XYZ file of C-alpha atoms in Angstrom:
629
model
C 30.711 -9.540 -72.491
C 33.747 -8.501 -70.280
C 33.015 -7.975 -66.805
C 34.471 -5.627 -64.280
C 34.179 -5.125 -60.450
C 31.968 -1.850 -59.888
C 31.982 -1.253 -56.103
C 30.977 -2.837 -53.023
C 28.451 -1.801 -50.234
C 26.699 -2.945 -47.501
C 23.335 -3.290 -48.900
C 22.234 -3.629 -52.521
C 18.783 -2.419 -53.657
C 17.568 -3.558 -56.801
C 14.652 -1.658 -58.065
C 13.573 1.685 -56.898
C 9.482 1.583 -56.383
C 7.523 2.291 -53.929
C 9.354 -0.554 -52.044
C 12.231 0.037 -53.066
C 12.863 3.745 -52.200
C 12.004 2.841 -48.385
C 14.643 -0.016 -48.523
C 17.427 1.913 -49.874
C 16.525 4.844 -47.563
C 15.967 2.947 -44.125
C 19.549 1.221 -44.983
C 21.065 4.149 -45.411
C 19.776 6.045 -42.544
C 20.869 3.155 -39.983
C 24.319 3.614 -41.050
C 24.864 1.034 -43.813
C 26.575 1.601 -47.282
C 23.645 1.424 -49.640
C 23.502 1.133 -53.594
C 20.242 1.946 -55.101
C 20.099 0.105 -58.418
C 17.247 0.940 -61.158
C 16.272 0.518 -64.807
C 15.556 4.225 -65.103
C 15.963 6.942 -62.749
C 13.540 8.843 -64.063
C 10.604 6.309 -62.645
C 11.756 6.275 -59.202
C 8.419 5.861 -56.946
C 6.377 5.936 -60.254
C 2.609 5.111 -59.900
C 1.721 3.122 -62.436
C -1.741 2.665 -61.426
C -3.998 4.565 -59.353
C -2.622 7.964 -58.099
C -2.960 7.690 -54.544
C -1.890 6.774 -51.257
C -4.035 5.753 -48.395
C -7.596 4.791 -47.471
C -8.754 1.594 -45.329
C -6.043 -0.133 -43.861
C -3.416 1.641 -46.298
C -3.707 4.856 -45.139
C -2.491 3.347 -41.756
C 0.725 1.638 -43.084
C 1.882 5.116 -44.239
C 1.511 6.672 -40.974
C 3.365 3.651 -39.534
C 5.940 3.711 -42.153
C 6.352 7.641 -41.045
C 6.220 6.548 -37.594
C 9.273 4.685 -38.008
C 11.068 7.277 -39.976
C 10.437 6.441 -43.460
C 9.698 8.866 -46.216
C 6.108 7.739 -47.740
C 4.360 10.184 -45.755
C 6.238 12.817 -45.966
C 6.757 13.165 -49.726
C 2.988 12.841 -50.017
C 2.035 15.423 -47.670
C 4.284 17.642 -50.172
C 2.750 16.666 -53.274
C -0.696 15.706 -52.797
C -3.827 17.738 -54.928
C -6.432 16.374 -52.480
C -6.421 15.379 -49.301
C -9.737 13.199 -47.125
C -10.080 11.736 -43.614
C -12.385 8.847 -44.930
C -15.313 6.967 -42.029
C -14.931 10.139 -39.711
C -18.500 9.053 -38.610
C -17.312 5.827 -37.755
C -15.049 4.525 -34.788
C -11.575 5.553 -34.656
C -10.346 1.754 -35.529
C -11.617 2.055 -39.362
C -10.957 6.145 -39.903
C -7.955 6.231 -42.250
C -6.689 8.873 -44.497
C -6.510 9.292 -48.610
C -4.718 11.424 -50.953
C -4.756 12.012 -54.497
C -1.152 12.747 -55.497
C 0.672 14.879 -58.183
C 2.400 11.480 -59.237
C 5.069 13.961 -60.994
C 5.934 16.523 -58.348
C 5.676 12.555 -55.688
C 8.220 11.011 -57.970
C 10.488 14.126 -58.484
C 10.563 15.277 -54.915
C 11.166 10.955 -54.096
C 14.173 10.884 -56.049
C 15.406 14.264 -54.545
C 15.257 12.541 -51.098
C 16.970 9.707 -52.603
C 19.748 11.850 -54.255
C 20.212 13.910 -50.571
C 20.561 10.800 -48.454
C 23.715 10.126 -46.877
C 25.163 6.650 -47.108
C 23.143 6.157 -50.560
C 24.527 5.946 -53.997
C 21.703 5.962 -56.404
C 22.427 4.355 -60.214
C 20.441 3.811 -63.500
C 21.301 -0.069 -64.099
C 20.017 -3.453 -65.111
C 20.607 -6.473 -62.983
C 20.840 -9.910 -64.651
C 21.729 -11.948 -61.979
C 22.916 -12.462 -58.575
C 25.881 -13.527 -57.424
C 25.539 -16.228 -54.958
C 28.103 -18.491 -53.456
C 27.559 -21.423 -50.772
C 23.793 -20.632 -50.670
C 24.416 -16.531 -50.021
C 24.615 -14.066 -51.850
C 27.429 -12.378 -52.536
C 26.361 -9.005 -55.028
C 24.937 -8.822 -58.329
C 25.879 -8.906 -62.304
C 24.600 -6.255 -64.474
C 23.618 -6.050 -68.471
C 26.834 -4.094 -68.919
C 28.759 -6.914 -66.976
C 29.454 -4.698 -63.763
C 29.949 -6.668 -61.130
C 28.752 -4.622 -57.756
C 29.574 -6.645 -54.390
C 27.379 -6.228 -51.399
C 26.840 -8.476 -47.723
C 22.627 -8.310 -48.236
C 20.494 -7.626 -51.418
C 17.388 -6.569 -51.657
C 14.913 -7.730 -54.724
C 11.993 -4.960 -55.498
C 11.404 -5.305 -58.482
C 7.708 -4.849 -58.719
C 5.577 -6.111 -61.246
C 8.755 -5.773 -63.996
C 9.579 -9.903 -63.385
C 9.314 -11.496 -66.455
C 6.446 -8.647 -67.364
C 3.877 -8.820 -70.072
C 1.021 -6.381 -70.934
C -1.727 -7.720 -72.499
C -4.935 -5.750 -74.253
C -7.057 -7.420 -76.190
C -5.512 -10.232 -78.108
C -2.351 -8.215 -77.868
C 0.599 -9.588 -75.807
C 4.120 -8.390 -75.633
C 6.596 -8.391 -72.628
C 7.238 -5.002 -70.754
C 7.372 -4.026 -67.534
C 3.847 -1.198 -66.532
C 3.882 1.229 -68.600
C 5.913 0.578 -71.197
C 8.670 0.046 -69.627
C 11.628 -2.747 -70.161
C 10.803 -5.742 -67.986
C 13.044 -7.934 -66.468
C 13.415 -10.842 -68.134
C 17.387 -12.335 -66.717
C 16.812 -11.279 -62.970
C 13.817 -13.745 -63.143
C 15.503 -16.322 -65.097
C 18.243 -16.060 -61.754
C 15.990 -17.105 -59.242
C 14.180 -19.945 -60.243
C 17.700 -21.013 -61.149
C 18.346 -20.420 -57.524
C 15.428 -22.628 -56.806
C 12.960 -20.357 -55.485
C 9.695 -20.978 -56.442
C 7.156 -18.204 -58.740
C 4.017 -18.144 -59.760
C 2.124 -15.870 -62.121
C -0.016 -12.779 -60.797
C -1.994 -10.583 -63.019
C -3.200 -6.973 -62.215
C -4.573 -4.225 -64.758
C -4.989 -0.579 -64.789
C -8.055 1.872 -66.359
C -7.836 3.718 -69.377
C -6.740 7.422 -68.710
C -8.971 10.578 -70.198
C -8.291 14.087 -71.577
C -10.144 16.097 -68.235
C -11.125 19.035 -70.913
C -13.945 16.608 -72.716
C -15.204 15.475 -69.721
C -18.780 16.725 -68.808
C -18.402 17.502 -65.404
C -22.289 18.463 -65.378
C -23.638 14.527 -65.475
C -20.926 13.511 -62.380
C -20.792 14.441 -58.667
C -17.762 16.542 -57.181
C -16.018 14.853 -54.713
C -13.763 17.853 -52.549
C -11.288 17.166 -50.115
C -11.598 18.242 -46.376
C -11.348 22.099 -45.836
C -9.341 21.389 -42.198
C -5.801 20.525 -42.508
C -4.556 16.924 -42.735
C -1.422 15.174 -43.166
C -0.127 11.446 -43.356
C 3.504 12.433 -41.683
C 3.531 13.687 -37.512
C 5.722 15.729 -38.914
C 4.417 17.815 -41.675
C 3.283 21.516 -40.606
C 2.375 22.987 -43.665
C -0.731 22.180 -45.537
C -1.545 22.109 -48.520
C -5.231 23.533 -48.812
C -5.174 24.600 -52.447
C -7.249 20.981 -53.838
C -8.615 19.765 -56.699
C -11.652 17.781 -56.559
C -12.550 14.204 -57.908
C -15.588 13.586 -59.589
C -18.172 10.463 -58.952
C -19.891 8.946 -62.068
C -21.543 5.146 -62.736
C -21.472 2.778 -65.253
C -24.802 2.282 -66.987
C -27.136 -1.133 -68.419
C -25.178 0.067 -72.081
C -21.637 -0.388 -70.435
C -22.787 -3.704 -68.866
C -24.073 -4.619 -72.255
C -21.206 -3.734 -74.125
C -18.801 -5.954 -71.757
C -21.307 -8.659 -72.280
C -21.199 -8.709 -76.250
C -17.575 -8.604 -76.158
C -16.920 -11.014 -73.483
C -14.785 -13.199 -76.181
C -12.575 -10.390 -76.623
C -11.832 -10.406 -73.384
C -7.716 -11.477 -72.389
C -9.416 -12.749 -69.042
C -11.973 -15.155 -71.018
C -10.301 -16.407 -73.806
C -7.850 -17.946 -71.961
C -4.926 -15.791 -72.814
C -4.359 -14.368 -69.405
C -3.172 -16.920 -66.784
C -2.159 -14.984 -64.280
C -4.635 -14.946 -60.520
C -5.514 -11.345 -60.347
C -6.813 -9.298 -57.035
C -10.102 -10.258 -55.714
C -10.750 -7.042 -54.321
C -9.996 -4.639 -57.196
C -11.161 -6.930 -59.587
C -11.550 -5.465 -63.874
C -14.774 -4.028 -65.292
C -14.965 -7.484 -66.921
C -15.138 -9.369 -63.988
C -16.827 -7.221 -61.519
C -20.208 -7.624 -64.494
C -19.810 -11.169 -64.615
C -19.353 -11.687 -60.799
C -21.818 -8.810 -59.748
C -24.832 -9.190 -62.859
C -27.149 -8.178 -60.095
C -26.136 -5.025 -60.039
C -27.242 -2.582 -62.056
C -24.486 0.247 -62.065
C -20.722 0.270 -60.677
C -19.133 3.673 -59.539
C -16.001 5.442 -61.421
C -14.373 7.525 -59.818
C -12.628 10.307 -62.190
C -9.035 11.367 -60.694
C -6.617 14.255 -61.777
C -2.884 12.920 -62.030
C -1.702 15.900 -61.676
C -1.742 19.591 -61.584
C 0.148 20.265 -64.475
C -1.476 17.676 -66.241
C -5.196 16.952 -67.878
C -4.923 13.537 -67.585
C -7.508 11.866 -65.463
C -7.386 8.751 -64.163
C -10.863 6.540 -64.290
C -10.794 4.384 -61.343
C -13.407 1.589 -61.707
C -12.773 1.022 -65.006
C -9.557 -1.113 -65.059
C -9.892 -3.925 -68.334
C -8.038 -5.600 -70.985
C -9.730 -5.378 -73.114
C -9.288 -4.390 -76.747
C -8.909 -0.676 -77.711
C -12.099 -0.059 -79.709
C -14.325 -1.413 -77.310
C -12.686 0.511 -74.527
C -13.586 3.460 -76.109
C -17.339 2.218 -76.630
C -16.657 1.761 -72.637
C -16.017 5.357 -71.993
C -19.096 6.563 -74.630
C -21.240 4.959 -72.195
C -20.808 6.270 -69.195
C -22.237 9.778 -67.930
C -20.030 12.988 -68.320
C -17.682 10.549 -70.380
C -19.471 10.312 -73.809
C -16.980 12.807 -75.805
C -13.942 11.638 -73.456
C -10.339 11.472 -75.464
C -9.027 8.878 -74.298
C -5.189 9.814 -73.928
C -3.568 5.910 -72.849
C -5.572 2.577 -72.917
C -5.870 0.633 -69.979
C -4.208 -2.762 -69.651
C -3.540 -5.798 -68.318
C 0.257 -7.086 -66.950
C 1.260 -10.141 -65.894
C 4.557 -11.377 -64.140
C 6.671 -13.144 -61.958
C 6.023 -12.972 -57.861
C 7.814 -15.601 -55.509
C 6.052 -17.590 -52.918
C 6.178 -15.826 -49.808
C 6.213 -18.125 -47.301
C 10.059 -19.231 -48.964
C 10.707 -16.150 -46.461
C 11.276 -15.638 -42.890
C 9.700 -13.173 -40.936
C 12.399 -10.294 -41.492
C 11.476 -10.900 -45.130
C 15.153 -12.747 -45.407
C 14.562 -16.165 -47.990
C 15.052 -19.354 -46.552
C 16.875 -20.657 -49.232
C 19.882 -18.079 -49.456
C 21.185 -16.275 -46.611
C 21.493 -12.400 -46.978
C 18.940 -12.075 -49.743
C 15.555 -10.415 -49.003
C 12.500 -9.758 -51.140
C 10.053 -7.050 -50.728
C 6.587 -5.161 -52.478
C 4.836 -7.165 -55.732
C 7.553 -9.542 -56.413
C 6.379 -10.957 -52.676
C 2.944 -11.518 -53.737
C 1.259 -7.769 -52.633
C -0.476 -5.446 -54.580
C -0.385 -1.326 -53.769
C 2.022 0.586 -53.105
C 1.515 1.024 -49.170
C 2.058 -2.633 -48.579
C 5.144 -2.130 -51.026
C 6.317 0.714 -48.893
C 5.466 -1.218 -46.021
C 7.678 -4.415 -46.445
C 10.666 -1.958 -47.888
C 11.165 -0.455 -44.596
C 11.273 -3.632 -43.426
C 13.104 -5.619 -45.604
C 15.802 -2.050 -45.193
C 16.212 -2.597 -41.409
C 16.489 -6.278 -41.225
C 19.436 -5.839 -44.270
C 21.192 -2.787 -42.346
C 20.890 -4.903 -39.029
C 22.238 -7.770 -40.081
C 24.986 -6.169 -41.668
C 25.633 -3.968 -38.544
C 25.377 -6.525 -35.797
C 22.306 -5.259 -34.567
C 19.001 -7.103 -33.508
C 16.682 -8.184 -36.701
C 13.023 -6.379 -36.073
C 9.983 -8.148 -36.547
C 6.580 -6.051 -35.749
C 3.738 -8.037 -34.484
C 0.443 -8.346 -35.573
C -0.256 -6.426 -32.745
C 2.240 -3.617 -33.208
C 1.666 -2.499 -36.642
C -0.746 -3.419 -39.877
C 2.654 -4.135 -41.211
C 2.829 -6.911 -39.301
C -0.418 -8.052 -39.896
C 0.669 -8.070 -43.861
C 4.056 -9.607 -43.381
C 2.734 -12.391 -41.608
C -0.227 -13.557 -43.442
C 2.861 -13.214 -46.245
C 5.266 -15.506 -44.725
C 2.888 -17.895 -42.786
C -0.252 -17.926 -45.019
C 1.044 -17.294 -48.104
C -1.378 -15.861 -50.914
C -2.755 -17.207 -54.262
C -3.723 -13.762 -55.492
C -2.290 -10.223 -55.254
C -2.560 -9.270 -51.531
C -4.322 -6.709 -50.193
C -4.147 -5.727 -47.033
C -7.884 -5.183 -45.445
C -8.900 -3.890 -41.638
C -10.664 -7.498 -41.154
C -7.518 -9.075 -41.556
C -6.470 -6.988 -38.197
C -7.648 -9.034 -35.080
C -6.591 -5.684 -32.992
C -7.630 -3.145 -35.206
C -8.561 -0.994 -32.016
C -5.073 -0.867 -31.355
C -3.898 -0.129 -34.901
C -5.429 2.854 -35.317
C -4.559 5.956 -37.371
C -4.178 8.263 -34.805
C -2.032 6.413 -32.490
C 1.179 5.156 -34.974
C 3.481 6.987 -33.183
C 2.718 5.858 -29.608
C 3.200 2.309 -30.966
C 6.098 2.364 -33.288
C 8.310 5.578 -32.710
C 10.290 4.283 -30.082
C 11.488 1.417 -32.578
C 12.348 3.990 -35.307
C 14.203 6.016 -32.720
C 16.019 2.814 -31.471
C 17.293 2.274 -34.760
C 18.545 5.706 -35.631
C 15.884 6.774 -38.078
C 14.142 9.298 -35.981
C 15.852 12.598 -35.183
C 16.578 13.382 -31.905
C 14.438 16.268 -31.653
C 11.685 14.378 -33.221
C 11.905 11.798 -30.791
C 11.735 14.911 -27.499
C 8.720 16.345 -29.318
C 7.538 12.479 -29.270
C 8.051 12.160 -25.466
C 6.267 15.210 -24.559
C 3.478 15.007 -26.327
C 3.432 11.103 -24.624
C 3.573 12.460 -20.974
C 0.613 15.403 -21.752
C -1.896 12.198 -22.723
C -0.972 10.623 -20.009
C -0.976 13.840 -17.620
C -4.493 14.712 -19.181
C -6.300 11.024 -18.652
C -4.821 10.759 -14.910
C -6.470 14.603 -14.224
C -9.448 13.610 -15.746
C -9.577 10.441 -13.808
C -9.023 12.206 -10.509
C -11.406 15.257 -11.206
C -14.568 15.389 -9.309
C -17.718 17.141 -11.326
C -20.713 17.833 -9.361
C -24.234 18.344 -11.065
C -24.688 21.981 -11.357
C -26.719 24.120 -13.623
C -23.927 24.672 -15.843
C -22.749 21.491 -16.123
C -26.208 20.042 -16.821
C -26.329 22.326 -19.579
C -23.403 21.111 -21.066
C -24.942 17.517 -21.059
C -28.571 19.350 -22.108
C -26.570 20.297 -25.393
C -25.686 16.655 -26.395
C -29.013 15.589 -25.644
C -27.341 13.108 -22.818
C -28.967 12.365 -19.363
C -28.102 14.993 -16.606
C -25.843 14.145 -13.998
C -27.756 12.806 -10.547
C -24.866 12.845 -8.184
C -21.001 13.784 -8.554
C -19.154 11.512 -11.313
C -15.539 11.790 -12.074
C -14.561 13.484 -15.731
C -13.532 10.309 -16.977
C -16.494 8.246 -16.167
C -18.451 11.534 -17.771
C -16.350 11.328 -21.028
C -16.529 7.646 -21.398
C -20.709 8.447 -22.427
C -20.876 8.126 -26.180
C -22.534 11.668 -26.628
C -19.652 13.482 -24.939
C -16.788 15.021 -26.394
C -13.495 15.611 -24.766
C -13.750 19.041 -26.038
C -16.852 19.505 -23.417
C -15.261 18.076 -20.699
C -12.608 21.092 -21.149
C -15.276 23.098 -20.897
C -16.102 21.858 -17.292
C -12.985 21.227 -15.671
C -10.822 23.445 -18.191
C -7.132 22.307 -18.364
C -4.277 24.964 -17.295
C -3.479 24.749 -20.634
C -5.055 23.997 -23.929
C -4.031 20.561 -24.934
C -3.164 20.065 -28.623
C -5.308 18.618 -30.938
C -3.733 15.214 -31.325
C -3.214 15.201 -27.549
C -7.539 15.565 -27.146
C -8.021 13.189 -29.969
C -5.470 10.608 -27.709
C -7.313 11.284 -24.462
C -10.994 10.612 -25.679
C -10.248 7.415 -27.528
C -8.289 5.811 -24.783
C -11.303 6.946 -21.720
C -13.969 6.087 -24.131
C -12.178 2.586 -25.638
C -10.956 1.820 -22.233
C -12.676 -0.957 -21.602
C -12.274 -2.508 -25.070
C -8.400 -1.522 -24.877
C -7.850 -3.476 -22.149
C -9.824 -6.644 -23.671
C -7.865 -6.683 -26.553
C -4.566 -6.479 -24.374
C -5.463 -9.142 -22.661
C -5.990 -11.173 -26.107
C -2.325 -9.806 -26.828
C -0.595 -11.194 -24.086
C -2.095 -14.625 -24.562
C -1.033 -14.332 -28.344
C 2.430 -13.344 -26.272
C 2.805 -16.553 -24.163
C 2.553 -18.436 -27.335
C 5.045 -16.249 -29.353
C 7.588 -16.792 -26.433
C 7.089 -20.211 -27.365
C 9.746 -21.325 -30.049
C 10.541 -23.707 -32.631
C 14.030 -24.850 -33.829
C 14.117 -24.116 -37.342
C 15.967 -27.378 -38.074
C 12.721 -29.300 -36.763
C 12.141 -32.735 -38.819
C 7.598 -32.162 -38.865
C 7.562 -35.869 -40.465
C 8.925 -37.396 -37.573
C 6.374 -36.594 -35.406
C 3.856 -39.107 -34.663
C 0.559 -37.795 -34.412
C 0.554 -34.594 -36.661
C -1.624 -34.961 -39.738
C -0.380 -35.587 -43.282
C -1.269 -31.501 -44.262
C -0.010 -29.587 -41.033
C 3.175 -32.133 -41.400
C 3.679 -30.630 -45.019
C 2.914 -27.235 -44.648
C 4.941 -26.823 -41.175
C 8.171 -28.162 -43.095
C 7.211 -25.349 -46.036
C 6.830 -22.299 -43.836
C 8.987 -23.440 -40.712
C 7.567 -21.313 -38.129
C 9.668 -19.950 -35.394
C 6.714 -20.033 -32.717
C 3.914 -21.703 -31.741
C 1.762 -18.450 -32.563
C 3.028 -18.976 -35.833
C 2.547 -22.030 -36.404
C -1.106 -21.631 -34.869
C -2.052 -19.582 -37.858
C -0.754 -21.823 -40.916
C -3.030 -23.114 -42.948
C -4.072 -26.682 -42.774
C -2.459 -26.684 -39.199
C -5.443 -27.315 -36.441
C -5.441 -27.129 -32.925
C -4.836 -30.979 -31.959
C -1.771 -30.515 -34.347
C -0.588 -27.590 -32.102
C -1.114 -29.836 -28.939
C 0.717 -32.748 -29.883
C 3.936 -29.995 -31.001
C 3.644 -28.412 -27.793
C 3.759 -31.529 -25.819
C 7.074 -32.561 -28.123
C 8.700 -29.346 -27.672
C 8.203 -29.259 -23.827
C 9.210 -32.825 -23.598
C 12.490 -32.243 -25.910
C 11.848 -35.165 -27.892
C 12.097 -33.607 -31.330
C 14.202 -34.531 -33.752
C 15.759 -32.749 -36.365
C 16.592 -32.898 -39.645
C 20.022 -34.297 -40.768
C 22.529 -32.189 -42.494
C-alpha cells in the first residue's frame, strides 16, 4: 500500500475514550498542536458498559479532573438523567457523587467540545503502527498508509487491543460493542518490546424498560437539591429519572449453577484476569454461595431511549440461559431483552514499563493511558488522560512534567499503585487505597488542585479570581470564628438545647463550639451571624476544616514525612544488582520499576524496610554504581 505524509503536530492521540478525549483536550488547551485520531467518530466518549460516572472514590477523580480544567465533569453535569450525593450520613472523606448519564446526549455534546477546541484536529482513522526511530517515537502509520508525524503520542486505546468478545462458547475478535478491534497497533508494541498481558471484563445484558414490572422493584430517585460534578456548572438539571432496585433469587442462583459448564469463565475458554471488585453473576454465586440474593440495579441509558441497563448482572454466558437469567428475577420475568451481555478480552501493557508522568521507559515520547494501562472505568481512564495530556504538551513545550502525589489527588493515588505496584487484574481505584483520604475529599478538589490547572493554562482567568475569593472567605470565616467569644446565654443554650448537646458552662470561642459533633456551622451563624451570608460551599469548607482540625493536621504531619522521603532521589541509571545487601526480590523488582525516590521505592512490592536502609545508606554515601551503556 502506498504511503503518504499526512501532517505533523505536536501531540498525537490515538483513540478517543474516555481517556482519550481528556488527552487530546488538555494538549490542546496548554498550547500544543494536537491530532485526535479514532476508529469512528461517532463513539467518541462511548460507554460501553455501565452508564455512569462517579460514586466511591470515582466520583472524586471527576471533580479533580474538573479541578484541573478538564471536561469530564462538565459534559456530565449537561447530560446526566439522575443525579445522587451517595454516604451523606457518613464523614466527608467517603461522600462522593453519582450520575446516571444520557450516554447519547454525553457522547454527542463530548465530541462537540472536541470539534470546538482550539489547537485540536479531530479525524476518523486506524493506526497500525508507530513510527519509532532510535528508541522514540517519531508519529504513526495508518490502514490507509498515512503517515502523520508528531514529537509525543499518546496510546488510549481502551479495551479495542487485540479485542475479543466472548458469550457462551462463542468467540470472535471485536473491540466492545461490536466494534473493529485493533489487531496491528497491538502487534506494534510487543514488537517494540513492551510487555502485555491479557485482562478480561464483561458487561450485563440490556432490557426493553416497557416489560419491566416496576411493581416487584424499589425506586431509587435522585436528590431533589441541586448537585453538580463541575465548580463550574450553574444550571441544574432537576428533571430525573429514577433507577429501580431488584435481587436475584435461589432460581437465578440455581440456574447459574446447572449451567456452570456453559460458562466462558469455567470451561477454560476465557483466559483473561478479570476485576475482583465487579466480578460476573457467575462468579459472584460461586465466590459468595452463602448468600442468598445479589442486588440489580435497573438503569435508563437514556432519555430518548427504553433501554435499561441491568447492573449486577454482567455474564458470558450463553444467550438462552441469559434469558432464563432475566425470567428469574422480580419485575424482570416478561423482560425483552434488547442486546446480550458479554464478555471481552484484550491486550493491556504492564504498567510499571512507565514512569510516573505515564511516559514508557522503553521509548522516549510515547505515553499510555486508561484500559490499555491496566484500569478499569472510565474515571480512572479520564483520570490518567489528563495526565498523560499535560506531561505530552509539557514536554513538547519546555515546560515542567507534573506528577500529583498521593497526597494531592486520588489520581495520584491510581497512577502510582500503576507505575510502582503494578496490577494483575483490572484496577479499580477504591477509598482504602487512599492513606489521606481526609484530605482527598469531594468537596475540597479545587483548594488542592486548581492552582496547578491554572499554572498550566487550563483554567480561565476568571475562573481562577472566582477561585481566589472564594479561598480568602474560608479562610476569613475560620479566623472570625476562631477569634469570636460566645458567652452562655439563654439563647445560645437554646441553640445547643435543639441538638440535644450539653449547654455551655462558661464562655467558649465559636470554633471550639463548632468543633462538637452535634453542631452545625449553620448554628453557629445563628449565634455570631456573619456580615454576610457565606456561600454554601464556603460553610461546607469552614465546618470540615474546625471539626477535622485535629485529624487534618495528623495527616499533614504523615505528609511531610512521606515528603522528606520523596525529596530523596534515585538515579534512574542505578545498577540494584550491585548492591550488596539487598535481597534477591527487591533487587529484581527495583531494576523493573526504577523508582525515582525513596518513597517510591518504599512502596514496591517485595521491597522491605532493611532493603530501603541499606539504599539509603548507598545513596548518602555515593557509592552506587550504575549501569553501563
Amino acid at each position: 500500500m502506498p504511503q503518504f505524509e499526512a501532517g505533523t503536530f505536536d501531540c498525537i492521540v490515538i483513540g478517543a475514550g474516555h481517556a482519550g478525549v481528556e488527552a487530546a483536550l488538555a494538549s490542546a488547551k496548554m498550547g500544543a498542536s494536537t491530532l485526535a485520531l479514532t476508529m469512528n467518530l461517532d463513539m467518541i466518549a462511548f460507554m460501553p458498559c455501565n452508564p455512569s460516572l462517579g460514586g466511591p472514590a470515582k466520583g472524586i477523580v471527576v471533580r479533580e479532573i474538573d479541578a484541573l480544567g478538564g471536561a469530564m465533569a462538565k459534559v456530565i453535569d449537561k447530560t446526566h438523567i439522575q443525579m445522587r450525593m451517595l454516604n451523606t450520613g457518613k464523614g466527608p472523606a467517603v461522600r462522593a457523587l453519582r450520575a446516571q448519564a444520557d450516554k447519547v446526549l454525553y457522547q454527542q455534546e463530548m465530541k462537540r467540545t472536541l470539534e470546538e477546541q482550539e489547537n485540536l484536529t479531530l479525524h476518523q482513522g486506524v493506526v497500525e503502527k508507530l513510527i519509532v526511530e532510535d528508541d522514540e517515537v517519531k508519529g504513526v502509520l495508518t490502514q490507509i498508509g498515512a503517515i502523520y508525524r508528531a514529537k509525543t503520542v499518546i496510546i488510549t486505546t481502551g479495551t479495542f487491543l487485540r479485542g475479543e468478545i466472548i458469550i457462551g462458547d462463542l468467540k470472535y475478535s471485536s473491540g466492545p460493542n461490536n466494534q473493529m478491534p485493533s489487531i496491528g497497533l497491538a502487534d506494534s508494541l510487543r514488537e517494540l518490546g513492551l510487555e502485555t498481558v491479557r485482562f478480561k471484563t464483561g458487561t450485563p445484558p440490556r432490557v426493553n424498560g416497557k416489560t419491566i414490572d416496576y411493581s416487584k422493584t424499589e425506586i431509587q430517585p435522585g436528590d431533589d437539591v441541586p448537585r453538580a460534578f463541575s465548580y463550574e456548572t450553574t444550571e441544574f438539571i432537576m428533571d430525573q429519572l429514577p433507577c429501580w432496585l431488584t435481587y436475584t433469587t435461589p432460581a437465578t442462583h440455581e440456574i447459574i449453577n446447572e449451567n456452570l459448564h456453559l460458562s466462558p469463565m469455567y470451561s477454560g475458554m476465557i483466559q483473561g484476569k478479570g476485576p475482583r471488585y465487579c466480578p460476573s453473576i457467575e462468579d459472584k454465586i460461586v465466590r459468595f454461595a452463602d448468600k442468598s440474593r445479589h442486588q440489580i440495579f435497573l438503569e435508563p441509558e437514556g432519555r430518548n431511549t427504553k433501554e435499561y441497563y441491568v447492573q449486577g448482572l454482567s455474564t458470558s454466558l450463553p444467550e438462552h440461559v441469559q434469558r432464563k437469567l432475566l425470567e428469574s428475577v422480580p419485575g424482570l420475568e416478561k423482560a425483552e431483552m434488547m442486546r446480550a451481555g458479554y464478555a471481552i478480552e484484550y491486550d493491556a501493557i504492564v504498567p510499571t514499563q512507565l514512569w510516573p508522568t505515564l511516559e514508557t521507559k522503553k521509548i522516549r515520547n510515547l505515553y499510555t493511558a486508561g484500559q490499555i494501562n491496566g484500569t478499569s472505568g472510565y474515571e480512572e481512564a479520564a483520570a490518567q488522560g489528563i495526565m498523560a495530556g499535560i506531561n505530552a504538551a509539557s514536554r513538547v513545550l519546555g515546560k515542567e512534567e507534573v506528577v500529583l502525589s498521593r497526597s494531592d489527588a486520588y489520581i495520584g493515588v491510581l497512577i502510582d499503585d500503576l507505575v510502582t505496584k503494578g496490577t494483575n487484574e483490572p484496577y479499580r481505584l477504591l477509598t482504602s487505597r487512599a492513606e489521606y483520604r481526609l484530605l482527598l475529599r469531594h468537596d475540597n478538589a479545587d483548594l488542592r488542585l486548581t492552582e496547578i490547572g491554572y499554572r498550566l493554562g487550563m483554567i480561565s482567568e476568571e475562573r481562577h479570581e472566582a477561585f481566589l475569593a472564594k479561598k480568602q472567605l474560608i479562610e476569613e470565616e475560620i479566623d472570625r470564628l476562631r477569634q469570636m467569644t460566645i458567652k452562655p446565654s439563654e439563647e445560645v443554650q437554646e441553640i445547643i438545647r435543639e441538638s440535644e448537646g450539653a449547654e455551655l458552662k462558661e464562655p467558649m470561642k465559636a470554633a471550639d463550639l463548632l468543633k462538637r459533633p452535634e453542631m452545625k456551622y449553620s448554628q453557629i451563624a445563628r449565634i455570631v451571624p456573619p456580615s454576610e451570608e457565606k456561600p454554601e460551599d464556603v460553610a461546607e469548607q469552614v465546618e470540615i476544616f474546625i471539626k477535622y482540625e485535629g485529624y487534618i493536621q495528623k495527616s499533614m504531619q504523615q505528609v511531610d514525612r512521606m515528603k522528606k522521603m520523596e525529596n530523596k532521589k534515585i538515579p534512574e541509571d542505578i545498577d540494584y544488582h550491585a548492591i550488596s545487601g539487598l535481597a534477591k526480590e527487591a533487587k529484581t523488582n527495583l531494576s523493573e520499576v526504577r523508582p525515582l525516590s525513596i518513597a517510591q521505592a518504599s512502596r514496591i512490592s517485595g521491597v522491605n524496610p532493611a532493603d530501603i536502609s541499606i539504599l539509603l545508606v548507598y545513596i548518602e554515601q555515593g557509592k552506587i554504581a550504575k549501569i553501563s551503556g
